[in-house]
PDB file of C-alpha atoms in Angstrom:
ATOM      1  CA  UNK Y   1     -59.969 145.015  54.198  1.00  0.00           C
ATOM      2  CA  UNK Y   2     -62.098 146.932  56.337  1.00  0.00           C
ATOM      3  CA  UNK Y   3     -63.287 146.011  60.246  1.00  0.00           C
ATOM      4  CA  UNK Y   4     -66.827 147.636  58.689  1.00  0.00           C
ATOM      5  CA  UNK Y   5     -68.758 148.649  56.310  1.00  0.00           C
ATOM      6  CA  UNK Y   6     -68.949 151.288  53.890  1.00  0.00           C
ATOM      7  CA  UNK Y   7     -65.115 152.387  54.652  1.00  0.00           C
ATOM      8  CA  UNK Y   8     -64.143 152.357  50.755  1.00  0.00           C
ATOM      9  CA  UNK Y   9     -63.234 148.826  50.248  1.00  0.00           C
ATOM     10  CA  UNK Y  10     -64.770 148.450  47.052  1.00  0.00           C
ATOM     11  CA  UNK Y  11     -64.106 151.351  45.299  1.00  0.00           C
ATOM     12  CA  UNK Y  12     -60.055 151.430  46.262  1.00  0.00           C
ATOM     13  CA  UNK Y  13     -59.956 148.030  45.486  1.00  0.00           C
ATOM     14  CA  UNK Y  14     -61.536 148.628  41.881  1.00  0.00           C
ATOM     15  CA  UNK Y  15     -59.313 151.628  41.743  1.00  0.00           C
ATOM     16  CA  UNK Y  16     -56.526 149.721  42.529  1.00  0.00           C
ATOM     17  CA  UNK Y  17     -56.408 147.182  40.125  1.00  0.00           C
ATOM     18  CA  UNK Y  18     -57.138 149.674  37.130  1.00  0.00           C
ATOM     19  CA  UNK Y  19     -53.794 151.216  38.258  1.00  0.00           C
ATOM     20  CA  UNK Y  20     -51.881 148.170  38.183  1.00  0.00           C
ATOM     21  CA  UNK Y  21     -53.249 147.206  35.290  1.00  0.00           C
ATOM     22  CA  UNK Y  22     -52.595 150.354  33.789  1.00  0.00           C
ATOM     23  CA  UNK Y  23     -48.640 150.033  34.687  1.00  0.00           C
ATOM     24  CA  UNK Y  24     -48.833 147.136  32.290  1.00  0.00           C
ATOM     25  CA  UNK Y  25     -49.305 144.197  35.322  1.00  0.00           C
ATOM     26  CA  UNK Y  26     -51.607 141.226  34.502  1.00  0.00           C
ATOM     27  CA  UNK Y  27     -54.067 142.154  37.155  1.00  0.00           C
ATOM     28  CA  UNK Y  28     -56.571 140.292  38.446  1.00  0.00           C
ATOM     29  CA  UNK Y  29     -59.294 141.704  40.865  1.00  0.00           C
ATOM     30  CA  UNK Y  30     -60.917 139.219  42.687  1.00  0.00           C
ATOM     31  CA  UNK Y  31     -64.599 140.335  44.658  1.00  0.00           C
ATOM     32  CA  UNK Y  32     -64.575 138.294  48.194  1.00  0.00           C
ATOM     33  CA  UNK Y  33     -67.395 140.680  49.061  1.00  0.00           C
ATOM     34  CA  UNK Y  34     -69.062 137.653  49.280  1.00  0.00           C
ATOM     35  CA  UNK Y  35     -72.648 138.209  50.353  1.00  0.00           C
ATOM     36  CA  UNK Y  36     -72.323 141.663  48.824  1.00  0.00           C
ATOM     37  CA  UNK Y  37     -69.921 142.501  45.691  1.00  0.00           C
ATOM     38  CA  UNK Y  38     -70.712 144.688  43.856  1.00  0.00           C
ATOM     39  CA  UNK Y  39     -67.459 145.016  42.105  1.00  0.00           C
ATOM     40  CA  UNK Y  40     -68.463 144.126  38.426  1.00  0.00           C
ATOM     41  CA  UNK Y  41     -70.931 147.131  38.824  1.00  0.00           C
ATOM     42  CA  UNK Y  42     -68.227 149.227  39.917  1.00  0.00           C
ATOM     43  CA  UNK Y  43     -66.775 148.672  36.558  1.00  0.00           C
ATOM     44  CA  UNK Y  44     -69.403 148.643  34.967  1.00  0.00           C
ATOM     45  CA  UNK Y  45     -70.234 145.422  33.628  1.00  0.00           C
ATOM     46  CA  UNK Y  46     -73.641 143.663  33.905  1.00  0.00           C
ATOM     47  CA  UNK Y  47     -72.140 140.248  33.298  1.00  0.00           C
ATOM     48  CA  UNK Y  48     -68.576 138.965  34.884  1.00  0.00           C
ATOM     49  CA  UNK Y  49     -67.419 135.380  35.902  1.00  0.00           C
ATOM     50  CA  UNK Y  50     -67.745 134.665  39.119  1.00  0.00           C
ATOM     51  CA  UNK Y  51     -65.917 132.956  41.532  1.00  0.00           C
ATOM     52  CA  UNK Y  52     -67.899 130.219  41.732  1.00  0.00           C
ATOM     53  CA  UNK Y  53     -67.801 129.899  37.942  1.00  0.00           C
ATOM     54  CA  UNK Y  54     -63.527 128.973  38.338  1.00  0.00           C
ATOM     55  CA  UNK Y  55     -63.926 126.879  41.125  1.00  0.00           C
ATOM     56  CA  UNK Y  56     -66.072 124.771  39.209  1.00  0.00           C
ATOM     57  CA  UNK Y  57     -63.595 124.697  35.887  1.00  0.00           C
ATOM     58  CA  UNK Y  58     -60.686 126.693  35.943  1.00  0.00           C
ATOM     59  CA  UNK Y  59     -60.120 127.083  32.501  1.00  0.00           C
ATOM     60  CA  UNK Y  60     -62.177 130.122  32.949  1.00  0.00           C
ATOM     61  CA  UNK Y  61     -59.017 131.678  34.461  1.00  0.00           C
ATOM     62  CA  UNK Y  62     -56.977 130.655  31.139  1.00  0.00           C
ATOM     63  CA  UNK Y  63     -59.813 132.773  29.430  1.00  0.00           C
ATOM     64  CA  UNK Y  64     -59.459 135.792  32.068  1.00  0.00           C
ATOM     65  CA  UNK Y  65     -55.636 135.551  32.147  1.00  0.00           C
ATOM     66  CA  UNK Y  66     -56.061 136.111  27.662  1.00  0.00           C
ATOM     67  CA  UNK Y  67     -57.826 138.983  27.758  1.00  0.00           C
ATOM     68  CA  UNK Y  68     -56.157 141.694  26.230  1.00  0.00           C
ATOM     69  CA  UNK Y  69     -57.058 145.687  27.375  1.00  0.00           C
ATOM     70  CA  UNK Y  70     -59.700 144.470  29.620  1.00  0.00           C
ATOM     71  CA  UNK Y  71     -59.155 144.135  33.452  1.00  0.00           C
ATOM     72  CA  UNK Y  72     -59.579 140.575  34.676  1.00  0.00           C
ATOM     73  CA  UNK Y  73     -62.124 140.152  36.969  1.00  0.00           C
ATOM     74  CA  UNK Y  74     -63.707 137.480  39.286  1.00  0.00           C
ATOM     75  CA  UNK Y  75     -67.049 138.601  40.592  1.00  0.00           C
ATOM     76  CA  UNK Y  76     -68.979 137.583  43.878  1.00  0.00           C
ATOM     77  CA  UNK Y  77     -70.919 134.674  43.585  1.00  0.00           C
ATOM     78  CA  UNK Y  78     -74.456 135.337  41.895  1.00  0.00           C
ATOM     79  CA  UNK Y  79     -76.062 133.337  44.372  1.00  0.00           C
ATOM     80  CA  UNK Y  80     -76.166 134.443  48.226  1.00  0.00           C
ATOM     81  CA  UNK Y  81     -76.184 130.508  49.520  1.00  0.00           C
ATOM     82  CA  UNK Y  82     -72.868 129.756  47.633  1.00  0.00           C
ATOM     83  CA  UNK Y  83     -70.353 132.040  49.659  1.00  0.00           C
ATOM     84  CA  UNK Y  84     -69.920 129.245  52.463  1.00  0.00           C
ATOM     85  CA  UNK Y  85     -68.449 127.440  49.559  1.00  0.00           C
ATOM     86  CA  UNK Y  86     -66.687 129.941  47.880  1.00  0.00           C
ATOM     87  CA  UNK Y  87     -64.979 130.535  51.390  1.00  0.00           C
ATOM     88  CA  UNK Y  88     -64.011 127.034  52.015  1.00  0.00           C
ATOM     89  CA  UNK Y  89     -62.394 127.266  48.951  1.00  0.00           C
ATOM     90  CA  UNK Y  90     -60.582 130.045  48.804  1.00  0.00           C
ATOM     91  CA  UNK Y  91     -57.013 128.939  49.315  1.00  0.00           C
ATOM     92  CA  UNK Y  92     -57.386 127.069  46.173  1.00  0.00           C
ATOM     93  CA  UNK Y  93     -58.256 129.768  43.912  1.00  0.00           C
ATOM     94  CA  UNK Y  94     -55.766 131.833  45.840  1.00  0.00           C
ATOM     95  CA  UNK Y  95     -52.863 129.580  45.017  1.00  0.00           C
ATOM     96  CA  UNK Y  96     -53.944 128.812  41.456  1.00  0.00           C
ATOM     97  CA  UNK Y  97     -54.430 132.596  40.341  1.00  0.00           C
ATOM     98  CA  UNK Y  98     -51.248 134.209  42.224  1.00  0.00           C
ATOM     99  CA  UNK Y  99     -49.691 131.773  39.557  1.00  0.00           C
ATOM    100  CA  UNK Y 100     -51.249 133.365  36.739  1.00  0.00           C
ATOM    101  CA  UNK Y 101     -51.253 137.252  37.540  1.00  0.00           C
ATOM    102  CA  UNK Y 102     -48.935 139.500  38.243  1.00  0.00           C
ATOM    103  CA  UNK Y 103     -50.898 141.429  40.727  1.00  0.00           C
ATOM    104  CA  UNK Y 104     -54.206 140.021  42.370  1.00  0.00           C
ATOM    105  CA  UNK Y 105     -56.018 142.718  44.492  1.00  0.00           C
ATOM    106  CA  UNK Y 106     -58.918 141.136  46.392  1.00  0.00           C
ATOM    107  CA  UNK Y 107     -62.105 142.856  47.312  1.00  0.00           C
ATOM    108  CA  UNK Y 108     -63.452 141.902  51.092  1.00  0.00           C
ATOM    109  CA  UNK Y 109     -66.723 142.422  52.591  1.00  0.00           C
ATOM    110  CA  UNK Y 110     -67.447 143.876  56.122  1.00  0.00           C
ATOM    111  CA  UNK Y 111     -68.600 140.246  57.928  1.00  0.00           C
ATOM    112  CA  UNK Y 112     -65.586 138.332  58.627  1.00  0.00           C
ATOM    113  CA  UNK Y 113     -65.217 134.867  57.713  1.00  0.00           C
ATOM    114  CA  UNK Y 114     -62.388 132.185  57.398  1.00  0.00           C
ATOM    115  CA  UNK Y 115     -61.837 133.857  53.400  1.00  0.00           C
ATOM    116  CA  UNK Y 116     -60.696 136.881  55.576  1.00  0.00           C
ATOM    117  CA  UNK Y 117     -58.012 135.219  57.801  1.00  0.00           C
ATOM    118  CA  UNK Y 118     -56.793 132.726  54.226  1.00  0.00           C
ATOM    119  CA  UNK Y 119     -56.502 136.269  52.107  1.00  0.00           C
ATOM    120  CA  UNK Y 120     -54.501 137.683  54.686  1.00  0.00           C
ATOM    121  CA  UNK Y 121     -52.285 134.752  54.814  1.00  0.00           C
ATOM    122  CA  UNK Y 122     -51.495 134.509  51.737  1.00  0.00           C
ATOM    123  CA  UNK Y 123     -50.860 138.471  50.932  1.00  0.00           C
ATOM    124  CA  UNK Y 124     -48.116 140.494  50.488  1.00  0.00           C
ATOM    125  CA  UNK Y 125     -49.607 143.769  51.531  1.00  0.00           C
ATOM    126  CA  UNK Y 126     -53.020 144.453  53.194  1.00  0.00           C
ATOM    127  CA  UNK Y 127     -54.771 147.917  53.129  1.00  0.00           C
ATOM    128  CA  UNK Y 128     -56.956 148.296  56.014  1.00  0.00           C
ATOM    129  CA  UNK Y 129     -59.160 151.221  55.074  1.00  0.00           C
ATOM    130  CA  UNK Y 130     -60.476 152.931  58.230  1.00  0.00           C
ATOM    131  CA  UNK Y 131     -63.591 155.621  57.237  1.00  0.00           C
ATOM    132  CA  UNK Y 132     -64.294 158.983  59.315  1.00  0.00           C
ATOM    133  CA  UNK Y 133     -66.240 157.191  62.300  1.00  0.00           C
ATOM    134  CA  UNK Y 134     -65.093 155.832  65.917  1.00  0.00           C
ATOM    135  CA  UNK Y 135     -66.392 152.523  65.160  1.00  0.00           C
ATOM    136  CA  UNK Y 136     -63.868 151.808  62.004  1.00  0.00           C
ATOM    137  CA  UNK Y 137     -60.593 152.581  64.159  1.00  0.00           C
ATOM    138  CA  UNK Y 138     -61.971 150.326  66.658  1.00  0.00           C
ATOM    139  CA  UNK Y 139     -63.122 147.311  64.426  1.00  0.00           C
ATOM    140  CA  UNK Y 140     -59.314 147.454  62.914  1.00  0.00           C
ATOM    141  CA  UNK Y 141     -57.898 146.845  66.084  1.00  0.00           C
ATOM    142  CA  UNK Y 142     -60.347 144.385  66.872  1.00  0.00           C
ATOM    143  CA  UNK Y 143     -59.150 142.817  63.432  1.00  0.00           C
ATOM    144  CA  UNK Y 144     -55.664 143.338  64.544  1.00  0.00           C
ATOM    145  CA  UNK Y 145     -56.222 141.625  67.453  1.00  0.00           C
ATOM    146  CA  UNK Y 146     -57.601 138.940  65.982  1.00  0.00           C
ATOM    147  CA  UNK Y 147     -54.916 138.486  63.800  1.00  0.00           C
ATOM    148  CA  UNK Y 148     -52.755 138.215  66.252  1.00  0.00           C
ATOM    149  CA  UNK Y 149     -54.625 135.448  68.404  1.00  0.00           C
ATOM    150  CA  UNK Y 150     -54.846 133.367  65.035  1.00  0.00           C
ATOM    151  CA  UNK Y 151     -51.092 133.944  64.102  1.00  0.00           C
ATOM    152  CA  UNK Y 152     -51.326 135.902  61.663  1.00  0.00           C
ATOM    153  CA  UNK Y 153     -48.348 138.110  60.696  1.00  0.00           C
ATOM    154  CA  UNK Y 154     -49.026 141.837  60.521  1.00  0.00           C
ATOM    155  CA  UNK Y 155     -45.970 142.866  58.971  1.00  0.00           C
ATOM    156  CA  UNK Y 156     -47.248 143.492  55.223  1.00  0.00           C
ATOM    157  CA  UNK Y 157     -50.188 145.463  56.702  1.00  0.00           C
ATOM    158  CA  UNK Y 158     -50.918 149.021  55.768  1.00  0.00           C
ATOM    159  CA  UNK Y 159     -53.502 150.989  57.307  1.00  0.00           C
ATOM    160  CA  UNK Y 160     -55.438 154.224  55.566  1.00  0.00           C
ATOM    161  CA  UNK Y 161     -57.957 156.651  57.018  1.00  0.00           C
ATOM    162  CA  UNK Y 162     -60.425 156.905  54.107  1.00  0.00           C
ATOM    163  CA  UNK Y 163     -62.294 160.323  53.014  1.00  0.00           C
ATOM    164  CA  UNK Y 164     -59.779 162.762  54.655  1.00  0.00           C
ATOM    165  CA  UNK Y 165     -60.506 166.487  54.287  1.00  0.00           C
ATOM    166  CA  UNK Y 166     -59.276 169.702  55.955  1.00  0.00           C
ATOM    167  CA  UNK Y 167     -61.861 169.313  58.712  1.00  0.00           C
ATOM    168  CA  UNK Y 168     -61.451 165.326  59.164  1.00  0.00           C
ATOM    169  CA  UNK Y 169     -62.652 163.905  62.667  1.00  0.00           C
ATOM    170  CA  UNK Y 170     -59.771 161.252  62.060  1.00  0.00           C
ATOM    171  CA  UNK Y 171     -56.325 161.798  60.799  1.00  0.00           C
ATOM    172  CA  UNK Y 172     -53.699 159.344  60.218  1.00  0.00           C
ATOM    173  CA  UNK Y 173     -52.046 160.281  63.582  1.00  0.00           C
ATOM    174  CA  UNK Y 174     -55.366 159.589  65.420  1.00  0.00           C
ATOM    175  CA  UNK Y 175     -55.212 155.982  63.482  1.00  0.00           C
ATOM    176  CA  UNK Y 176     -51.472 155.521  64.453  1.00  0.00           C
ATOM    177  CA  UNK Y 177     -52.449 156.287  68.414  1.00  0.00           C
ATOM    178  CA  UNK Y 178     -55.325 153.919  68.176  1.00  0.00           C
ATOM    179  CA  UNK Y 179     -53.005 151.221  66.734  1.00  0.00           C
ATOM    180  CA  UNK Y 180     -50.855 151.180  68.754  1.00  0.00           C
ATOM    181  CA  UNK Y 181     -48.386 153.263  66.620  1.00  0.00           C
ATOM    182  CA  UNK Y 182     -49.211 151.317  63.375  1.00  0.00           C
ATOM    183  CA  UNK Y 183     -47.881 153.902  60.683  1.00  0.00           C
ATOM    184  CA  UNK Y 184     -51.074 154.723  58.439  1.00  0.00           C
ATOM    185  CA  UNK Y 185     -51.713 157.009  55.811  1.00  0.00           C
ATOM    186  CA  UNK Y 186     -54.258 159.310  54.312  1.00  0.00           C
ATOM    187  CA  UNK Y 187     -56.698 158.849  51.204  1.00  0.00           C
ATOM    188  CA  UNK Y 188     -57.655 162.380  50.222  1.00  0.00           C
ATOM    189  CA  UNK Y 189     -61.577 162.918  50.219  1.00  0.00           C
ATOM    190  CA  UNK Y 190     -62.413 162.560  46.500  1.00  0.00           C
ATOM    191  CA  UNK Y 191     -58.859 161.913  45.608  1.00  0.00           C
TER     192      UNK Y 191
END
């Protein structure tokens, strides 16, 4: 999760998931980017199931959840005009697939919506990734803050400054100060 865009989201999300997967979890990366996933190319497939495609019969996730070597993966929705009803349905897919997968890393855009506040609800750890600009320190603490006016519990949060170097105009410390003494953490540029 991300207060904007272009912070990472995608790509430590993808990352992510391989990893668990690779430590031998059934892993299932969902893409709730959903105007703009772009997770299946990420990984390099031209054709995924979608979100959309379980709502509509979830035996599709019986299919995903058999797939041997291959990391499970439910994509954006093809179509722009279906994400209102992706996001109204969220919780549902969220429940059903946390019952089938050992890990379930999901993949947010930068616009936030009602998936944003259910996906945070039902985690139990969110990585806010803030990038090297002003404006992604202050969008996560306008995130935090609205977390906190809708009751949400920031306990499993974790936040990261993205695309740190030697020279980096943020630091973890600078992300702390800003949030209110949230620990955070660095992600190495390139690493």
């Amino acid at each position: 999760i991300s207060g904007n865009g272009g912070a990472g989201k995608s790509t430590v999300a993808v990352l992510s998931a391989l990893c668990a997967q690779a430590y031998g979890y059934r892993t299932l990366l969902v893409d709730f980017d959903l105007q703009f996933g772009d997770a299946k190319h990420l990984l390099g497939r031209s054709e995924a199931v979608t979100i959309e495609d379980a709502l509509v019969d979830s035996s599709v996730l019986e299919k995903l959840q058999s797939q041997e070597g291959a990391l499970a993966l439910l994509a954006a929705p093809e179509r722009l005009e279906r994400s209102e009803f992706v996001a109204r349905q969220a919780a549902r897919l969220l429940d059903e697939v946390r019952m089938r997968f050992d890990v379930v890393i999901a993949n947010t855009g930068s616009l936030w919506g009602d998936q944003h506040a259910v996906l945070l609800e039902r985690s139990s750890k969110a990585l806010f990734l803030i990038d090297q600009h002003a404006s992604s320190l202050r969008a996560c603490r306008h995130a935090l803050e609205l977390c906190a006016r809708c009751g949400i519990a920031s306990g499993p949060f974790v936040f990261a400054v993205n695309r740190c170097s030697k020279n980096a105009l943020i630091t973890s410390l600078d992300a702390s100060c800003a949030l209110r003494g949230a620990p955070a953490v660095e992600l190495q540029d390139g690493g």
